[in-house]
XYZ file of N, CA and C in Angstrom:
453
model
N 6.746 -10.950 -0.758
C 6.744 -9.661 -0.121
C 6.109 -9.836 1.248
N 6.677 -9.200 2.237
C 6.154 -9.266 3.592
C 5.775 -7.873 4.036
N 4.654 -7.770 4.724
C 4.227 -6.491 5.240
C 4.380 -6.496 6.745
N 4.792 -5.372 7.276
C 4.941 -5.222 8.718
C 3.883 -4.245 9.183
N 3.209 -4.586 10.272
C 2.147 -3.733 10.791
C 2.751 -2.676 11.712
N 2.477 -1.409 11.402
C 2.883 -0.313 12.257
C 1.690 0.047 13.124
N 1.902 0.285 14.385
C 0.804 0.547 15.310
C 0.477 2.034 15.331
N -0.090 2.532 14.230
C -0.476 3.934 14.161
C -1.955 4.085 13.868
N -2.694 2.993 13.875
C -4.127 3.053 13.621
C -4.834 3.536 14.882
N -6.000 4.153 14.749
C -6.732 4.603 15.931
C -7.041 3.444 16.870
N -7.214 3.750 18.154
C -7.435 2.717 19.165
C -8.804 2.080 19.026
N -9.784 2.814 18.542
C -11.134 2.283 18.416
C -11.206 1.440 17.153
N -11.674 0.200 17.299
C -11.776 -0.690 16.154
C -13.219 -1.113 15.966
N -13.600 -1.298 14.727
C -14.927 -1.819 14.436
C -14.924 -3.321 14.667
N -16.100 -3.926 14.699
C -16.194 -5.372 14.870
C -15.440 -6.084 13.750
N -15.591 -5.604 12.515
C -14.874 -6.203 11.387
C -13.373 -6.094 11.552
N -12.908 -4.964 12.080
C -11.475 -4.787 12.317
C -10.953 -5.749 13.363
N -11.754 -6.001 14.403
C -11.350 -6.954 15.432
C -11.271 -8.365 14.873
N -12.271 -8.759 14.085
C -12.269 -10.097 13.489
C -11.079 -10.254 12.553
N -10.821 -9.229 11.740
C -9.687 -9.279 10.818
C -8.371 -9.406 11.584
N -8.236 -8.661 12.674
C -7.013 -8.726 13.460
C -6.827 -10.101 14.091
N -7.918 -10.698 14.578
C -7.832 -12.036 15.172
C -7.360 -13.033 14.125
N -7.950 -12.979 12.931
C -7.566 -13.926 11.877
C -6.131 -13.683 11.420
N -5.736 -12.428 11.273
C -4.371 -12.128 10.825
C -3.347 -12.553 11.859
N -3.628 -12.344 13.133
C -2.686 -12.704 14.182
C -2.708 -14.189 14.490
N -3.736 -14.914 14.040
C -3.832 -16.341 14.315
C -3.074 -17.162 13.288
N -2.422 -16.537 12.350
C -1.611 -17.268 11.395
C -2.217 -17.367 10.014
N -3.439 -16.867 9.822
C -4.042 -16.887 8.509
C -3.418 -15.775 7.674
N -3.159 -16.079 6.432
C -2.645 -15.088 5.485
C -1.350 -14.455 5.980
N -0.381 -15.267 6.362
C 0.896 -14.745 6.837
C 1.777 -14.245 5.696
N 1.395 -14.529 4.449
C 2.213 -14.082 3.326
C 2.227 -12.562 3.223
N 1.121 -11.914 3.602
C 1.006 -10.460 3.508
C 0.531 -9.921 4.838
N 1.223 -8.933 5.346
C 0.745 -8.228 6.535
C 0.641 -6.769 6.157
N -0.510 -6.204 6.408
C -0.756 -4.813 6.070
C -0.243 -3.929 7.192
N 0.142 -2.721 6.857
C 0.667 -1.807 7.849
C -0.434 -1.144 8.662
N -1.547 -0.848 8.051
C -2.646 -0.177 8.733
C -3.952 -0.847 8.377
N -4.921 -0.769 9.265
C -6.261 -1.224 8.936
C -7.006 -0.045 8.337
N -7.782 -0.310 7.306
C -8.600 0.727 6.707
C -9.935 0.748 7.429
N -10.314 1.891 7.978
C -11.499 1.966 8.813
C -12.754 2.340 8.041
N -12.646 3.110 7.020
C -13.785 3.408 6.183
C -13.251 3.787 4.812
N -14.144 4.013 3.870
C -13.707 4.323 2.521
C -12.832 5.567 2.513
N -11.598 5.374 2.211
C -10.606 6.441 2.151
C -10.687 7.326 3.379
N -10.811 6.684 4.548
C -10.840 7.406 5.809
C -9.437 7.863 6.131
N -8.772 7.173 7.012
C -7.422 7.547 7.398
C -6.404 7.081 6.364
N -6.647 5.929 5.777
C -5.688 5.346 4.830
C -6.449 4.776 3.651
N -5.928 4.963 2.452
C -6.644 4.444 1.285
C -6.595 2.919 1.247
N -7.671 2.289 0.766
C -7.674 0.834 0.663
C -6.689 0.356 -0.394
N -6.187 -0.858 -0.194
C -5.178 -1.409 -1.084
C -5.566 -2.827 -1.488
N -5.287 -3.177 -2.730
C -5.408 -4.554 -3.227
C -4.011 -4.999 -3.627
N -3.648 -6.221 -3.253
C -2.332 -6.745 -3.579
C -2.507 -8.099 -4.240
N -1.902 -8.265 -5.396
C -1.948 -9.539 -6.104
C -0.525 -9.967 -6.440
N -0.393 -11.266 -6.710
C 0.927 -11.813 -7.032
C 0.816 -12.683 -8.272
N 1.754 -12.490 -9.168
C 1.901 -13.375 -10.313
C 3.283 -14.015 -10.208
N 3.641 -14.845 -11.149
C 4.948 -15.496 -11.056
C 6.096 -14.504 -11.264
N 5.822 -13.371 -11.927
C 6.879 -12.405 -12.230
C 6.887 -11.169 -11.347
N 5.753 -10.866 -10.685
C 5.684 -9.589 -9.968
C 4.555 -9.578 -8.950
N 4.617 -8.578 -8.076
C 3.523 -8.234 -7.182
C 2.866 -6.987 -7.751
N 1.545 -6.895 -7.627
C 0.809 -5.719 -8.068
C 0.141 -5.118 -6.838
N 0.439 -3.839 -6.547
C -0.158 -3.137 -5.416
C -0.998 -2.006 -5.989
N -2.306 -2.025 -5.705
C -3.230 -1.000 -6.190
C -3.819 -0.262 -4.999
N -3.682 1.062 -4.999
C -4.259 1.903 -3.952
C -5.380 2.734 -4.561
N -6.523 2.755 -3.893
C -7.663 3.541 -4.340
C -7.526 4.953 -3.788
N -7.146 5.889 -4.648
C -6.887 7.270 -4.227
C -7.448 8.255 -5.267
N -8.769 8.382 -5.348
C -9.356 9.292 -6.332
C -9.141 10.751 -5.965
N -9.184 11.592 -6.993
C -9.131 13.031 -6.769
C -7.735 13.613 -6.682
N -6.717 12.814 -6.899
C -5.343 13.307 -6.843
C -4.746 13.304 -8.238
N -3.613 13.943 -8.390
C -2.870 13.871 -9.643
C -1.555 13.166 -9.374
N -0.900 12.719 -10.412
C 0.334 11.949 -10.223
C 1.424 12.768 -9.540
N 1.358 14.080 -9.631
C 2.348 14.932 -8.971
C 2.167 14.973 -7.454
N 1.000 14.570 -6.955
C 0.721 14.594 -5.516
C 1.390 13.434 -4.770
N 1.818 12.397 -5.482
C 2.360 11.196 -4.848
C 3.864 11.279 -4.633
N 4.283 10.675 -3.544
C 5.707 10.512 -3.267
C 5.907 9.043 -2.901
N 6.748 8.354 -3.649
C 7.014 6.932 -3.420
C 8.494 6.788 -3.143
N 8.811 6.155 -2.020
C 10.194 6.059 -1.571
C 10.486 4.627 -1.138
N 11.673 4.125 -1.451
C 12.113 2.815 -0.996
C 13.417 2.990 -0.240
N 13.395 2.619 1.048
C 14.578 2.745 1.879
C 14.623 1.579 2.861
N 15.742 0.866 2.863
C 15.935 -0.272 3.772
C 14.783 -1.272 3.697
N 14.408 -1.670 2.498
C 13.342 -2.643 2.246
C 11.958 -2.150 2.647
N 11.806 -0.872 2.968
C 10.501 -0.314 3.321
C 10.030 0.593 2.187
N 8.917 0.206 1.585
C 8.303 0.986 0.518
C 7.275 1.906 1.161
N 7.449 3.216 1.007
C 6.539 4.200 1.585
C 5.850 4.947 0.462
N 4.530 4.972 0.530
C 3.709 5.671 -0.457
C 2.951 6.756 0.296
N 3.096 7.994 -0.158
C 2.389 9.084 0.500
C 1.864 10.052 -0.556
N 0.899 10.843 -0.140
C 0.354 11.868 -1.022
C -0.132 13.026 -0.165
N 0.033 14.188 -0.713
C -0.449 15.384 -0.039
C -0.972 16.328 -1.098
N -2.208 16.744 -0.910
C -2.819 17.668 -1.856
C -2.917 19.024 -1.184
N -2.556 20.038 -1.911
C -2.620 21.391 -1.360
C -4.065 21.740 -1.016
N -4.239 22.487 0.037
C -5.581 22.890 0.472
C -6.236 23.751 -0.601
N -7.536 23.552 -0.743
C -8.277 24.332 -1.719
C -8.406 25.769 -1.236
N -8.288 26.702 -2.147
C -8.464 28.096 -1.758
C -9.949 28.381 -1.572
N -10.258 29.151 -0.555
C -11.652 29.468 -0.251
C -11.997 30.834 -0.811
N -13.142 30.891 -1.402
C -13.628 32.132 -1.968
C -14.454 32.845 -0.900
N -14.074 34.073 -0.589
C -14.767 34.845 0.447
C -16.218 35.146 0.071
N -16.529 35.119 -1.227
C -17.875 35.458 -1.689
C -18.824 34.260 -1.675
N -18.300 33.080 -1.360
C -19.142 31.885 -1.349
C -19.268 31.343 0.061
N -20.482 30.937 0.379
C -20.755 30.343 1.682
C -20.880 28.829 1.479
N -20.114 28.082 2.240
C -20.168 26.623 2.121
C -21.421 26.113 2.826
N -22.287 25.418 2.100
C -23.525 24.898 2.658
C -23.381 23.462 3.155
N -22.552 22.701 2.469
C -22.361 21.304 2.844
C -21.030 20.818 2.302
N -20.328 20.032 3.121
C -19.046 19.469 2.684
C -19.011 18.016 3.130
N -19.105 17.094 2.174
C -19.124 15.680 2.489
C -17.805 14.991 2.174
N -16.915 15.631 1.475
C -15.622 15.013 1.197
C -14.538 16.070 1.173
N -13.365 15.616 1.424
C -12.189 16.465 1.295
C -11.025 15.569 0.913
N -9.974 16.154 0.426
C -8.804 15.389 0.044
C -7.823 15.402 1.202
N -7.493 14.234 1.677
C -6.599 14.122 2.819
C -5.246 13.620 2.369
N -4.260 13.946 3.159
C -2.950 13.368 2.906
C -2.919 11.996 3.568
N -2.039 11.131 3.087
C -1.894 9.818 3.683
C -0.454 9.358 3.527
N -0.118 8.344 4.294
C 1.205 7.731 4.213
C 1.051 6.270 4.591
N 1.474 5.374 3.717
C 1.423 3.934 3.975
C 2.791 3.348 3.710
N 3.171 2.401 4.551
C 4.481 1.762 4.418
C 4.323 0.255 4.376
N 5.134 -0.382 3.547
C 5.142 -1.825 3.404
C 6.586 -2.298 3.408
N 6.859 -3.371 4.122
C 8.197 -3.948 4.141
C 8.268 -5.018 3.064
N 9.246 -4.889 2.169
C 9.393 -5.814 1.056
C 10.370 -6.927 1.417
N 10.157 -8.094 0.836
C 11.093 -9.188 1.071
C 12.181 -9.190 -0.003
N 13.040 -10.177 0.042
C 14.189 -10.237 -0.865
C 13.802 -10.560 -2.299
N 12.574 -11.004 -2.541
C 12.150 -11.358 -3.891
C 11.947 -10.140 -4.786
N 11.705 -8.973 -4.206
C 11.395 -7.785 -5.000
C 12.679 -7.170 -5.546
N 12.676 -6.896 -6.839
C 13.801 -6.237 -7.495
C 13.580 -4.725 -7.393
N 14.306 -4.081 -6.494
C 14.102 -2.651 -6.217
C 14.320 -1.783 -7.449
N 15.172 -2.209 -8.359
C 15.457 -1.425 -9.559
C 14.373 -1.475 -10.609
N 13.401 -2.349 -10.438
C 12.364 -2.518 -11.457
C 10.963 -2.199 -10.944
N 10.848 -1.341 -9.944
C 9.536 -0.945 -9.439
C 8.982 0.153 -10.341
N 7.738 -0.022 -10.779
C 7.097 0.958 -11.651
C 5.788 1.412 -11.018
N 5.428 2.671 -11.244
C 4.185 3.220 -10.711
C 3.427 3.937 -11.823
N 2.101 3.779 -11.781
C 1.238 4.423 -12.772
C -0.053 4.836 -12.071
N -0.552 6.031 -12.368
C -1.797 6.518 -11.769
C -2.809 6.740 -12.868
N -3.938 6.004 -12.778
C -4.990 6.180 -13.771
C -6.348 5.879 -13.152
N -7.325 6.693 -13.506
C -8.710 6.522 -13.056
C -8.833 6.393 -11.539
N -8.057 7.163 -10.786
C -8.166 7.168 -9.334
C -7.478 6.022 -8.628
N -6.719 5.217 -9.359
C -6.020 4.077 -8.770
C -4.521 4.220 -9.038
N -3.732 4.173 -7.956
C -2.275 4.168 -8.077
C -1.848 2.713 -8.168
N -1.189 2.347 -9.274
C -0.790 0.961 -9.521
C 0.732 0.861 -9.476
N 1.207 0.028 -8.566
C 2.639 -0.221 -8.461
C 2.925 -1.647 -8.899
N 3.878 -1.796 -9.792
C 4.313 -3.100 -10.268
C 5.673 -3.365 -9.628
N 5.739 -4.374 -8.754
C 6.968 -4.721 -8.055
C 7.512 -6.010 -8.661
N 8.441 -5.861 -9.584
C 8.988 -7.025 -10.275
C 9.782 -7.905 -9.310
N 9.702 -9.202 -9.522
C 10.463 -10.147 -8.703
C 11.827 -10.369 -9.345
N 12.791 -10.668 -8.510
C 14.117 -11.003 -9.004
C 14.056 -12.364 -9.665
N 14.888 -12.526 -10.676
C 14.963 -13.828 -11.322
C 15.709 -14.775 -10.409
N 15.155 -15.965 -10.223
C 15.818 -16.967 -9.396
C 16.917 -17.635 -10.201
N 18.132 -17.371 -9.812
C 19.273 -17.997 -10.463
C 19.678 -19.166 -9.584
N 19.428 -20.362 -10.075
C 19.745 -21.544 -9.307
C 21.043 -22.154 -9.823
N 21.777 -22.739 -8.920
C 22.991 -23.434 -9.317
C 22.598 -24.640 -10.160
N 23.422 -24.969 -11.182
C 23.097 -26.132 -12.005
C 23.200 -27.411 -11.166
N 22.450 -28.418 -11.599
C 22.485 -29.697 -10.883
C 23.890 -30.273 -10.927
N 24.290 -30.858 -9.828
C 25.638 -31.387 -9.732
C 25.574 -32.764 -9.093
N 26.297 -33.688 -9.662
C 26.339 -35.042 -9.122
C 27.498 -35.107 -8.141
N 27.225 -35.576 -6.946
C 28.257 -35.722 -5.913
C 28.684 -37.187 -5.880
N 29.971 -37.404 -6.051
C 30.497 -38.765 -6.040
C 30.958 -39.107 -4.625
N 30.510 -40.236 -4.144
C 30.904 -40.691 -2.820
C 32.245 -41.397 -2.927
N 33.224 -41.050 -2.131
C 34.557 -41.655 -2.182
C 34.709 -42.740 -1.169
């Protein structure tokens, strides 16, 4: 699976973001390219973990506080887009807000998939605040060995 970086991240980068960008652009970890840099815990974009086994890729997004109905997952032209939008909370006129340290934000992340991913076998599951996508790999059908006779 290959990821393509979309230039929609804020212009201001932290020192860690700069170091990560230098290493990513210098050829390290070319197998995976992320679309966005995560700037803080569930700031603009939820953090993601990606693992690979011989049969599939596993993509885990940390998105607490949502329900499975809030997610929209779309695959178009090898681009996997994961988004979520939670309806705004209704405000009670009789209550005065004293402090607000968190809110539920909408997000949208896109990843470009390579030819190894079997689009018909993508599965998604949401549990304990983590959206888990299982991207099955296509079976490699190799031609049988053939002996070539020299004439």
